[in-house]
Short mmCIF file of C-alpha atoms and ligand atoms in Angstrom, two decimals:
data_model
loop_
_atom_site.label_atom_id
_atom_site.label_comp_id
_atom_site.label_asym_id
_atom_site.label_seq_id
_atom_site.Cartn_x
_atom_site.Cartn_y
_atom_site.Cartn_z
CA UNK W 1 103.23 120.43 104.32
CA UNK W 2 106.35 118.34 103.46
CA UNK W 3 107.34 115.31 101.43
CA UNK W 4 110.40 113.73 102.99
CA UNK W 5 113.18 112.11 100.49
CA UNK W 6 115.98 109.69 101.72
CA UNK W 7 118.70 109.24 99.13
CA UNK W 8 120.97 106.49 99.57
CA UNK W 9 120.78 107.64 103.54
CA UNK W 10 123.17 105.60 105.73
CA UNK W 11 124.20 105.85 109.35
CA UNK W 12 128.10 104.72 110.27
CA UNK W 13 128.36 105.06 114.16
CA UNK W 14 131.58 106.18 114.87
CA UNK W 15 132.66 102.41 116.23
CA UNK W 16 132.11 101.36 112.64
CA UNK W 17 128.52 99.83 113.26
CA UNK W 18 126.26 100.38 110.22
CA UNK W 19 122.68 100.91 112.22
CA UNK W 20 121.51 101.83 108.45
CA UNK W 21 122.60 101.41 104.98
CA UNK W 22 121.41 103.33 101.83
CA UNK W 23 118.20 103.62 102.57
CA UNK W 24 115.91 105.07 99.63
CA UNK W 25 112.49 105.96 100.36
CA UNK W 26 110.31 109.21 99.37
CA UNK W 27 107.09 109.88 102.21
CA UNK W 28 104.38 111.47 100.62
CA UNK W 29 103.08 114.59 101.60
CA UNK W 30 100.29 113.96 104.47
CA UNK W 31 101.04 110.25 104.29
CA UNK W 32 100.64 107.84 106.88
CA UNK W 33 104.37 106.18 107.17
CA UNK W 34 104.73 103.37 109.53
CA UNK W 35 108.59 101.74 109.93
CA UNK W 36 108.27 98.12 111.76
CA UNK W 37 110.80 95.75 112.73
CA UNK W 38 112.44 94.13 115.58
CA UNK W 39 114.13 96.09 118.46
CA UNK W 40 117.74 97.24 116.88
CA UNK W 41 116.36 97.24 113.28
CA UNK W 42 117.60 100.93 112.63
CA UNK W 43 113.82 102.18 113.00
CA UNK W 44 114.90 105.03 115.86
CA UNK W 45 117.91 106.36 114.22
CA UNK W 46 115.90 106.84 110.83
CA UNK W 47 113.13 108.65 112.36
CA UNK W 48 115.88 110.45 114.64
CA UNK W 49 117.81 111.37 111.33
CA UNK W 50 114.29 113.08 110.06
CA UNK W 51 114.02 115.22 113.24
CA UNK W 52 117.64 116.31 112.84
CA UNK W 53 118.71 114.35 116.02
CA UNK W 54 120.85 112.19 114.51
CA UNK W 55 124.17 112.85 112.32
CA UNK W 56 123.99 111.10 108.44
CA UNK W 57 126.63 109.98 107.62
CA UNK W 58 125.61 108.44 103.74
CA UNK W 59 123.53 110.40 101.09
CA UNK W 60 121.07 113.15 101.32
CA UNK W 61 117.47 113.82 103.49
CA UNK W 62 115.06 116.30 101.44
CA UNK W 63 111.87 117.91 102.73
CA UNK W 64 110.43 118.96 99.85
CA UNK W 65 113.29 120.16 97.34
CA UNK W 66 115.11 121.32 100.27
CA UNK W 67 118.10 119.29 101.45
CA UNK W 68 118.14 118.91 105.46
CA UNK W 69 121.25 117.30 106.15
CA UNK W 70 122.79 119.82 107.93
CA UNK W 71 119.94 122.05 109.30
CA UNK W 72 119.19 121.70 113.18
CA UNK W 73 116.37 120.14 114.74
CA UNK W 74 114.58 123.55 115.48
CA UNK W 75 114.35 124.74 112.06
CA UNK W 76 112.75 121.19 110.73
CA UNK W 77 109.25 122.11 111.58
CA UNK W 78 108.79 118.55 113.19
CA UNK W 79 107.30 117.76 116.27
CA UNK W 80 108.17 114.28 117.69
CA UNK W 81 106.33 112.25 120.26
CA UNK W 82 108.35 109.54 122.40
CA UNK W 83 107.82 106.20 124.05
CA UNK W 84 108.43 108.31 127.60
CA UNK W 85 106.22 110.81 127.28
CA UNK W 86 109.01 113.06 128.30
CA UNK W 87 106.83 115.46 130.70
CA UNK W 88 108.06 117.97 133.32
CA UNK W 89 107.02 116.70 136.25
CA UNK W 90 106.68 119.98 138.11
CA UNK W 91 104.78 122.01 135.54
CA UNK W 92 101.05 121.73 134.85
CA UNK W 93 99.19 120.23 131.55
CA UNK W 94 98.65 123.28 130.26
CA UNK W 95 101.67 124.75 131.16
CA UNK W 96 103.72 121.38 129.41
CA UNK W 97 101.52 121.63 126.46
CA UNK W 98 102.50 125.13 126.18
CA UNK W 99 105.50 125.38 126.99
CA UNK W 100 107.43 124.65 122.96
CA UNK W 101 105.27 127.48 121.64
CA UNK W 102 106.55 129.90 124.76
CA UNK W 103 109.88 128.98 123.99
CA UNK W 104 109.77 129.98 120.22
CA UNK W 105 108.18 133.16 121.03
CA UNK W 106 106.37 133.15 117.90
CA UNK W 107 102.83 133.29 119.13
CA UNK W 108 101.38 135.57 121.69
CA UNK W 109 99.22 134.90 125.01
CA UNK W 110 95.94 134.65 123.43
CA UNK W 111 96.95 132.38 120.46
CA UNK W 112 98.61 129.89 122.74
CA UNK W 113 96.04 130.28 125.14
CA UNK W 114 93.55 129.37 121.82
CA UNK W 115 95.83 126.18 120.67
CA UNK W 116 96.58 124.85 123.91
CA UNK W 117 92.49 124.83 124.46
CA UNK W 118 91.69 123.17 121.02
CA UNK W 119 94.50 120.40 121.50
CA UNK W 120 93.21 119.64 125.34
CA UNK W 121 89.58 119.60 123.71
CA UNK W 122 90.42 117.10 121.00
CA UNK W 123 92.08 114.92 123.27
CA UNK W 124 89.29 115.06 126.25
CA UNK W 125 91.86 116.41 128.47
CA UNK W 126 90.40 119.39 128.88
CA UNK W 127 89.28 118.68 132.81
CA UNK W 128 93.34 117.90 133.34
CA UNK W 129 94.66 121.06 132.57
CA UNK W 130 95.37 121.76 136.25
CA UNK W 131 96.75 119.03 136.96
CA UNK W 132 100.76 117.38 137.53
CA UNK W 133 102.12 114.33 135.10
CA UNK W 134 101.84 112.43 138.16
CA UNK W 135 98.52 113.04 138.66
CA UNK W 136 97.75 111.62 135.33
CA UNK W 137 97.49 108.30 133.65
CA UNK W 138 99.61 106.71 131.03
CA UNK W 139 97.21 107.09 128.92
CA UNK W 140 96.06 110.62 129.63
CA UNK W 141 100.04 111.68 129.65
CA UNK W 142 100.25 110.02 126.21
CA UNK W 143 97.64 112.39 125.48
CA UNK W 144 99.71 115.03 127.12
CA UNK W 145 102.82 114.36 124.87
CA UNK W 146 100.23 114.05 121.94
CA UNK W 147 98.80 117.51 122.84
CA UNK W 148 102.18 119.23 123.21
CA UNK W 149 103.40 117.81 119.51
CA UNK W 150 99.79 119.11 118.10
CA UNK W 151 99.94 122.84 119.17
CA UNK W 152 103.39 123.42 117.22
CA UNK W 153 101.43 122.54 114.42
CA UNK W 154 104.20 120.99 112.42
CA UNK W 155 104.73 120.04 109.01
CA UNK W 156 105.83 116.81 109.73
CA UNK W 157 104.76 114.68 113.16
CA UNK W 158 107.35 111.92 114.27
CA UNK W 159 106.54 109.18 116.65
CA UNK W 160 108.59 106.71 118.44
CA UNK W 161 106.61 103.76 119.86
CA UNK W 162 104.53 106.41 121.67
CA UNK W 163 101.78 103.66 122.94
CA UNK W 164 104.33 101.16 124.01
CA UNK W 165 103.38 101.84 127.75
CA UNK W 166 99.91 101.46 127.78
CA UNK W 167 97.54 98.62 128.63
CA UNK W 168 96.50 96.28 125.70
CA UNK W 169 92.72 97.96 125.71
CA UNK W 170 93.96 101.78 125.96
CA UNK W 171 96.83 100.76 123.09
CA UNK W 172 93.36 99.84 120.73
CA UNK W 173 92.02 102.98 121.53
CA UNK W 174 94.54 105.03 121.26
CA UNK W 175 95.84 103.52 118.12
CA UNK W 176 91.99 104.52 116.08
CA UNK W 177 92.38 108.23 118.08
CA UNK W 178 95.84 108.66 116.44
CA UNK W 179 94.32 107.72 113.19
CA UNK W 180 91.94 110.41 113.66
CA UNK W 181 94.45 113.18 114.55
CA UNK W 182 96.15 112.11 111.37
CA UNK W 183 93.15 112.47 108.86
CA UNK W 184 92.22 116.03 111.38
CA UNK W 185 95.84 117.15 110.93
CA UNK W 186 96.37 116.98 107.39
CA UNK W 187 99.83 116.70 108.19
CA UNK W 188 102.48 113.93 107.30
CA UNK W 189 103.30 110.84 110.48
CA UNK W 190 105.73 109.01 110.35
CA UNK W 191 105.33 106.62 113.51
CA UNK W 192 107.89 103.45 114.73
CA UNK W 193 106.71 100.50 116.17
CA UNK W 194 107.67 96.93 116.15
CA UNK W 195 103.88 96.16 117.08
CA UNK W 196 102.89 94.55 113.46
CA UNK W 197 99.24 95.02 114.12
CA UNK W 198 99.72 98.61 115.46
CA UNK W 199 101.47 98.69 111.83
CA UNK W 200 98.84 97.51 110.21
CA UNK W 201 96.07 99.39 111.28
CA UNK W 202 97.78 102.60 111.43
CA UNK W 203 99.45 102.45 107.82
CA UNK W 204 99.04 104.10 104.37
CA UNK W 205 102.41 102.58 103.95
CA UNK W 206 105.02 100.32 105.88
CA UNK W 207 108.49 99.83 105.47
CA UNK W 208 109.92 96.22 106.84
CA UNK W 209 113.06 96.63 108.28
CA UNK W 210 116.31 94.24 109.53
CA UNK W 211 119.31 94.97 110.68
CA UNK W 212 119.24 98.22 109.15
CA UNK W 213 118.55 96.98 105.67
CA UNK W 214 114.59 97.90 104.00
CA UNK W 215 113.07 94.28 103.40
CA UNK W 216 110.14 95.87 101.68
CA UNK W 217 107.80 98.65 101.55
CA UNK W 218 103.83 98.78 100.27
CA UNK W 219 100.74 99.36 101.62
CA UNK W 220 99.61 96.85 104.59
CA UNK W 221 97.57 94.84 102.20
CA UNK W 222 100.77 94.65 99.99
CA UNK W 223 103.31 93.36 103.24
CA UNK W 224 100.83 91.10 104.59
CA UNK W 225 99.50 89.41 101.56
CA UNK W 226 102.35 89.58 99.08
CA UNK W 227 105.59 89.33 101.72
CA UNK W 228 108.78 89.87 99.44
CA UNK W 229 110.56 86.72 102.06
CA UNK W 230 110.51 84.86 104.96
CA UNK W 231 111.53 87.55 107.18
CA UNK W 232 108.39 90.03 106.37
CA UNK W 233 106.22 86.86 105.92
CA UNK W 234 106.89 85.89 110.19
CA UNK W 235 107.34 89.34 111.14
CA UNK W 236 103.45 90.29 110.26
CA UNK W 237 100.52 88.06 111.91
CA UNK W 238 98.87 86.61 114.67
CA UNK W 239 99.40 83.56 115.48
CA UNK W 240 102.62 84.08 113.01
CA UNK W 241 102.74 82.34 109.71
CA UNK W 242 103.76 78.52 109.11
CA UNK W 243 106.64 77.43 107.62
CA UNK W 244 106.44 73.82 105.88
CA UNK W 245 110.34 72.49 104.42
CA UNK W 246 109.39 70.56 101.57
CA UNK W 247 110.06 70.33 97.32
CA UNK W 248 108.02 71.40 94.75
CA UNK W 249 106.50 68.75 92.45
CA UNK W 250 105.17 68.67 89.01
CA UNK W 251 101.99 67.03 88.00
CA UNK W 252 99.47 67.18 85.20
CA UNK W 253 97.31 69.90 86.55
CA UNK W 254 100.33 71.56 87.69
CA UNK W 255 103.09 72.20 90.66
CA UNK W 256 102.21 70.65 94.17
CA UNK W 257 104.19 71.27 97.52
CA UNK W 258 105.02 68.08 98.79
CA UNK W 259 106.31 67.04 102.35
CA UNK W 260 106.23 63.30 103.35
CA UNK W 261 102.46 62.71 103.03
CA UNK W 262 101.37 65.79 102.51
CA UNK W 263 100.49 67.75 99.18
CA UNK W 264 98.79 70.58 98.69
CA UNK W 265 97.91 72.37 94.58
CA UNK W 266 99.76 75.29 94.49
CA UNK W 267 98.04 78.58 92.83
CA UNK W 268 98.74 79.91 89.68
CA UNK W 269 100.57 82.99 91.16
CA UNK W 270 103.13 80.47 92.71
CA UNK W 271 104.09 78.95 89.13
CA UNK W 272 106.68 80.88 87.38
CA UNK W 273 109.13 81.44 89.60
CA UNK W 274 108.40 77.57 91.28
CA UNK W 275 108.87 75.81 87.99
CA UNK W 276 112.36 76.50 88.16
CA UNK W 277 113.26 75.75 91.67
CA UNK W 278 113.88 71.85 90.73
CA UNK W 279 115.15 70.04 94.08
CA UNK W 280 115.92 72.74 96.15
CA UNK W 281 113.80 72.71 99.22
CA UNK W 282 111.44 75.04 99.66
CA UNK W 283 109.08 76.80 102.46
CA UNK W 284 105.37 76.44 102.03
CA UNK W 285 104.15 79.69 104.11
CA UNK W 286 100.42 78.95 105.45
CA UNK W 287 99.02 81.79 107.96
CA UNK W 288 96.73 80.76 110.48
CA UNK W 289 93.33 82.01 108.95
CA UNK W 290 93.63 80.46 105.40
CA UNK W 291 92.13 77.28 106.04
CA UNK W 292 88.32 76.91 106.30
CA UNK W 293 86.62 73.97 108.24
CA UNK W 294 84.67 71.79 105.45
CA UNK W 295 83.15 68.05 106.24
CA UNK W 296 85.05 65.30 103.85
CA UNK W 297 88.81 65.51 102.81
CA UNK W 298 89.88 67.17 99.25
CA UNK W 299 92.61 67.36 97.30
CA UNK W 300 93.61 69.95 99.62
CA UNK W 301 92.95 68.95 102.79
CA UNK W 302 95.40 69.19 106.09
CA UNK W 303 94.84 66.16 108.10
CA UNK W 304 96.60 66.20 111.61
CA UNK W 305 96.05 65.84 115.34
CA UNK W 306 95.35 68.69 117.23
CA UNK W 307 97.51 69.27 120.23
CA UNK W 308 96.45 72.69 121.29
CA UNK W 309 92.98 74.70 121.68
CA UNK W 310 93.05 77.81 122.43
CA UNK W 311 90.13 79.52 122.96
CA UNK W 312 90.33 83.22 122.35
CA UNK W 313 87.08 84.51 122.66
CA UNK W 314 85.65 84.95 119.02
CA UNK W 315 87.85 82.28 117.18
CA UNK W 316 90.11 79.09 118.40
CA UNK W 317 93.57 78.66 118.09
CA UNK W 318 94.60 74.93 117.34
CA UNK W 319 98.27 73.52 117.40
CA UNK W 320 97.49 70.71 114.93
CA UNK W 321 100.74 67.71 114.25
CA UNK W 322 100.56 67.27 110.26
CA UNK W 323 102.55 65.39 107.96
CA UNK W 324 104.16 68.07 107.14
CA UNK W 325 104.86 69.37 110.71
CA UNK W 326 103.39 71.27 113.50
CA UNK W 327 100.84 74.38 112.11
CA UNK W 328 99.08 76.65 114.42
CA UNK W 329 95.79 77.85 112.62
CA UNK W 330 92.56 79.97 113.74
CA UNK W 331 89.21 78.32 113.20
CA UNK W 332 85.95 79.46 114.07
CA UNK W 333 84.23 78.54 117.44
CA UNK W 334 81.23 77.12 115.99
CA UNK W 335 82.20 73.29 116.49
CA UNK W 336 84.55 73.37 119.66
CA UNK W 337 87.94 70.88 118.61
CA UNK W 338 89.50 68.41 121.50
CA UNK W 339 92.87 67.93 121.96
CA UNK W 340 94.30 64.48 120.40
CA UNK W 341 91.25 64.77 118.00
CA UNK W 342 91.94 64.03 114.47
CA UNK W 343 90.81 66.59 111.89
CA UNK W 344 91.03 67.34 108.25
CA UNK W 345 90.94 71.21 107.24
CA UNK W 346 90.62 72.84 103.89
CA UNK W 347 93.58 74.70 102.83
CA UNK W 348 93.21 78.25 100.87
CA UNK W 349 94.82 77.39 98.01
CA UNK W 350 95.01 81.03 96.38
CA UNK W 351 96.42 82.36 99.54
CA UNK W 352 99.84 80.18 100.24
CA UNK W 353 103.27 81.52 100.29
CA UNK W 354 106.19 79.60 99.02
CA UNK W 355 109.94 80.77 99.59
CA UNK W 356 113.18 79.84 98.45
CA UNK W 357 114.52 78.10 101.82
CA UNK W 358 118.02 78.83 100.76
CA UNK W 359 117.59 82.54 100.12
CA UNK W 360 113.86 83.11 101.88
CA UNK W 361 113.20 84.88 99.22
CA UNK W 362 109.51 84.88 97.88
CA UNK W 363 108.76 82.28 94.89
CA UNK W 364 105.21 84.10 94.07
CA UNK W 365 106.19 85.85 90.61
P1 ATP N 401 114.41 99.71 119.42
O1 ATP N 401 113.04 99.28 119.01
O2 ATP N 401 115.06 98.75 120.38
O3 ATP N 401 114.50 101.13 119.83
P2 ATP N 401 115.45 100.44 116.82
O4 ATP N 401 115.05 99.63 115.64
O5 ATP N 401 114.78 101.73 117.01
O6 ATP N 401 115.33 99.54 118.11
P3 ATP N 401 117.90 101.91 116.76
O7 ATP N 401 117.72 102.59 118.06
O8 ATP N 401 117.67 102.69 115.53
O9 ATP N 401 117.02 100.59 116.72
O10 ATP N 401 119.37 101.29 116.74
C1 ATP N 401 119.87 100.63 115.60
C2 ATP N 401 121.17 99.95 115.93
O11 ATP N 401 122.20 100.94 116.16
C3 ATP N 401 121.13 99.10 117.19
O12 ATP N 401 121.76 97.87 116.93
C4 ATP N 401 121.91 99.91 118.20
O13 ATP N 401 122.56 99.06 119.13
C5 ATP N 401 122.91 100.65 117.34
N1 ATP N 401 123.37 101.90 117.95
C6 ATP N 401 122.60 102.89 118.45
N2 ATP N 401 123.36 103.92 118.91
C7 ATP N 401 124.65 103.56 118.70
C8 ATP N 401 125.93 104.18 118.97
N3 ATP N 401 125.99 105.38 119.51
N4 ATP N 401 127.03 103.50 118.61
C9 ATP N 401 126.95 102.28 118.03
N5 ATP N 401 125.79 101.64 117.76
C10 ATP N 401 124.65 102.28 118.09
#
């Protein structure tokens, strides 16, 4: 059981790089904590900080009341899980799933014997005991690495990326089965990834990072639908969000988004902070899915050429040329679009971004 509290946490590397700066952030006990971002974000280091393998050199790590700072990696009670897998090669399944709990001399025969057994039965491995890493998988040494982490039974389970070397089909599986260990475990995850939908599915929380700085943290409803800038706004969805430059424009039923001949209503939601933004340019955010396909043009249709179809099994991506600029949006497949064809889609009103193109900071109030 533990509850992990960064105060003002900071990494200096000793070359002067700042790979993270005051981070503050309390994980709840048995929560489900993803951190996302780009490769270099400072996403490693902070999970490395948590499992006591890397120095901090700014403010304080808790578990629990109990400041960590200076307490070695053994005493944590974490078990971490990397990208590698990080086997031994010459000893068997059982012996490598084993072989932390030997080592701490804690346990004896029989109750290693008894958690080694329930770990290789949860993860169907079971049959692979016998055998060598090399006789194995990725996937099935992911499960490995999994099982090993699982028989320590620790209070808090760290993860690094640990499906970024599996197939696109096995990553999907393996992605609901570590979902599963999590809700079987009872025990707090904190996993890294800079795979936005592994985020998303995965997540009681996620925390956005850049450059070592938090953009935001909430729930994956919160970060997709309500992205605090630009930054989280591209970083999450797929196709990725559109960007339209354009001003914001007052009418009598309200503000409109305006770009050459294009204008689209803007909700409510978008008012009170884009009543003030005057003639600085703006970014109308539109994500691929909010548009529906509806015969006749409204008030808030997008009329363009397609240039693209993409056909991706149960929906179509289309590049469509707009007066507003080039969108990529996912339609159904139950009318099949042309390229060069001319179309008019319905926008979502209530589900538009806007940002501050200066600042990309989020306009929605
Ligand atoms: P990735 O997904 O590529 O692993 P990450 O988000 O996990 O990226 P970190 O490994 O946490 O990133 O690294 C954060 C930043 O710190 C990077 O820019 C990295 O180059 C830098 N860094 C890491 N180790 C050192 C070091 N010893 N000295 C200086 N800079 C370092």
């Amino acid at each position: 059981m533990a509850r992990i509290q960064f105060s003002g946490v900071g990494k200096r590397y000793p070359n002067g790089f700042v790979a993270l700066a005051d981070l503050n952030l309390e994980i709840g006990d048995r929560e489900f904590l993803v951190l996302l971002g780009p490769s270099g974000c400072g996403k490693s280091t902070t999970l490395n900080m948590i499992a006591g393998l890397e120095e901090i050199t700014e403010g304080q790590l808790r578990f629990d009341e109990t400041v960590v700072n200076e307490v070695p990696p053994h005493k944590r009670d974490v078990a971490m899980v990397f990208q590698s897998y990080a086997l031994y090669p010459h000893k068997s399944v059982y012996e490598n799933i084993a072989f932390g709990l030997r080592m701490r001399q804690q346990h004896d025969a029989a109750e290693i014997d008894r958690r080694v057994r329930d770990a290789a039965r949860r993860l169907e491995i079971e049959p692979l005991l016998e055998r060598r890493p090399n006789q194995l998988s990725g996937g099935q040494r992911q499960r490995v690495a999994l099982g090993r982490a699982m028989v320590r039974q620790p209070s808090v389970f760290l993860m690094d990326e640990p499906l970024s070397n599996l197939d696109a089909a096995l990553r999907i599986s393996m992605r609901a089965e570590i979902k599963q260990l999590h809700q079987a475990m009872q025990t707090t995850f904190v996993y890294v990834t800079h795979d936005q939908a592994e985020a998303l599915t995965l997540a009681d929380r996620i925390v956005v990072m850049r450059d070592g700085v938090v953009q935001q943290i909430g729930t994956p409803d919160e970060i997709y639908e309500q992205p605090r800038n630009q930054f989280v706004a591209s970083f999450l969805g797929n196709p990725p969000i559109n960007f339209l430059e354009g001003l914001v424009e007052h009418t009598a039923h309200g503000l409109r988004f305006v770009r050459g001949d294009l204008r689209l209503a803007l909700p409510e939601s978008l008012s009170a902070k884009a009543q003030g933004q005057g003639d600085r340019p703006v970014l109308l955010g539109l994500r691929a899915e909010d548009v529906v396909e509806q015969p006749g043009a409204s008030e808030q249709s997008l009329h363009g050429q397609v240039t693209t179809v993409l056909p991706v099994g149960s929906d179509q991506f289309l590049g469509m040329q707009t007066a507003g600029g080039l969108v990529y949006l996912r339609v159904g497949k139950d009318r099949r679009h042309r390229e060069g064809e001319s179309v008019a889609l319905s926008v979502v009103t209530s589900r538009l971004h806007l940002f501050d193109k200066a600042t990309g900071e989020s306009l929605r109030g």
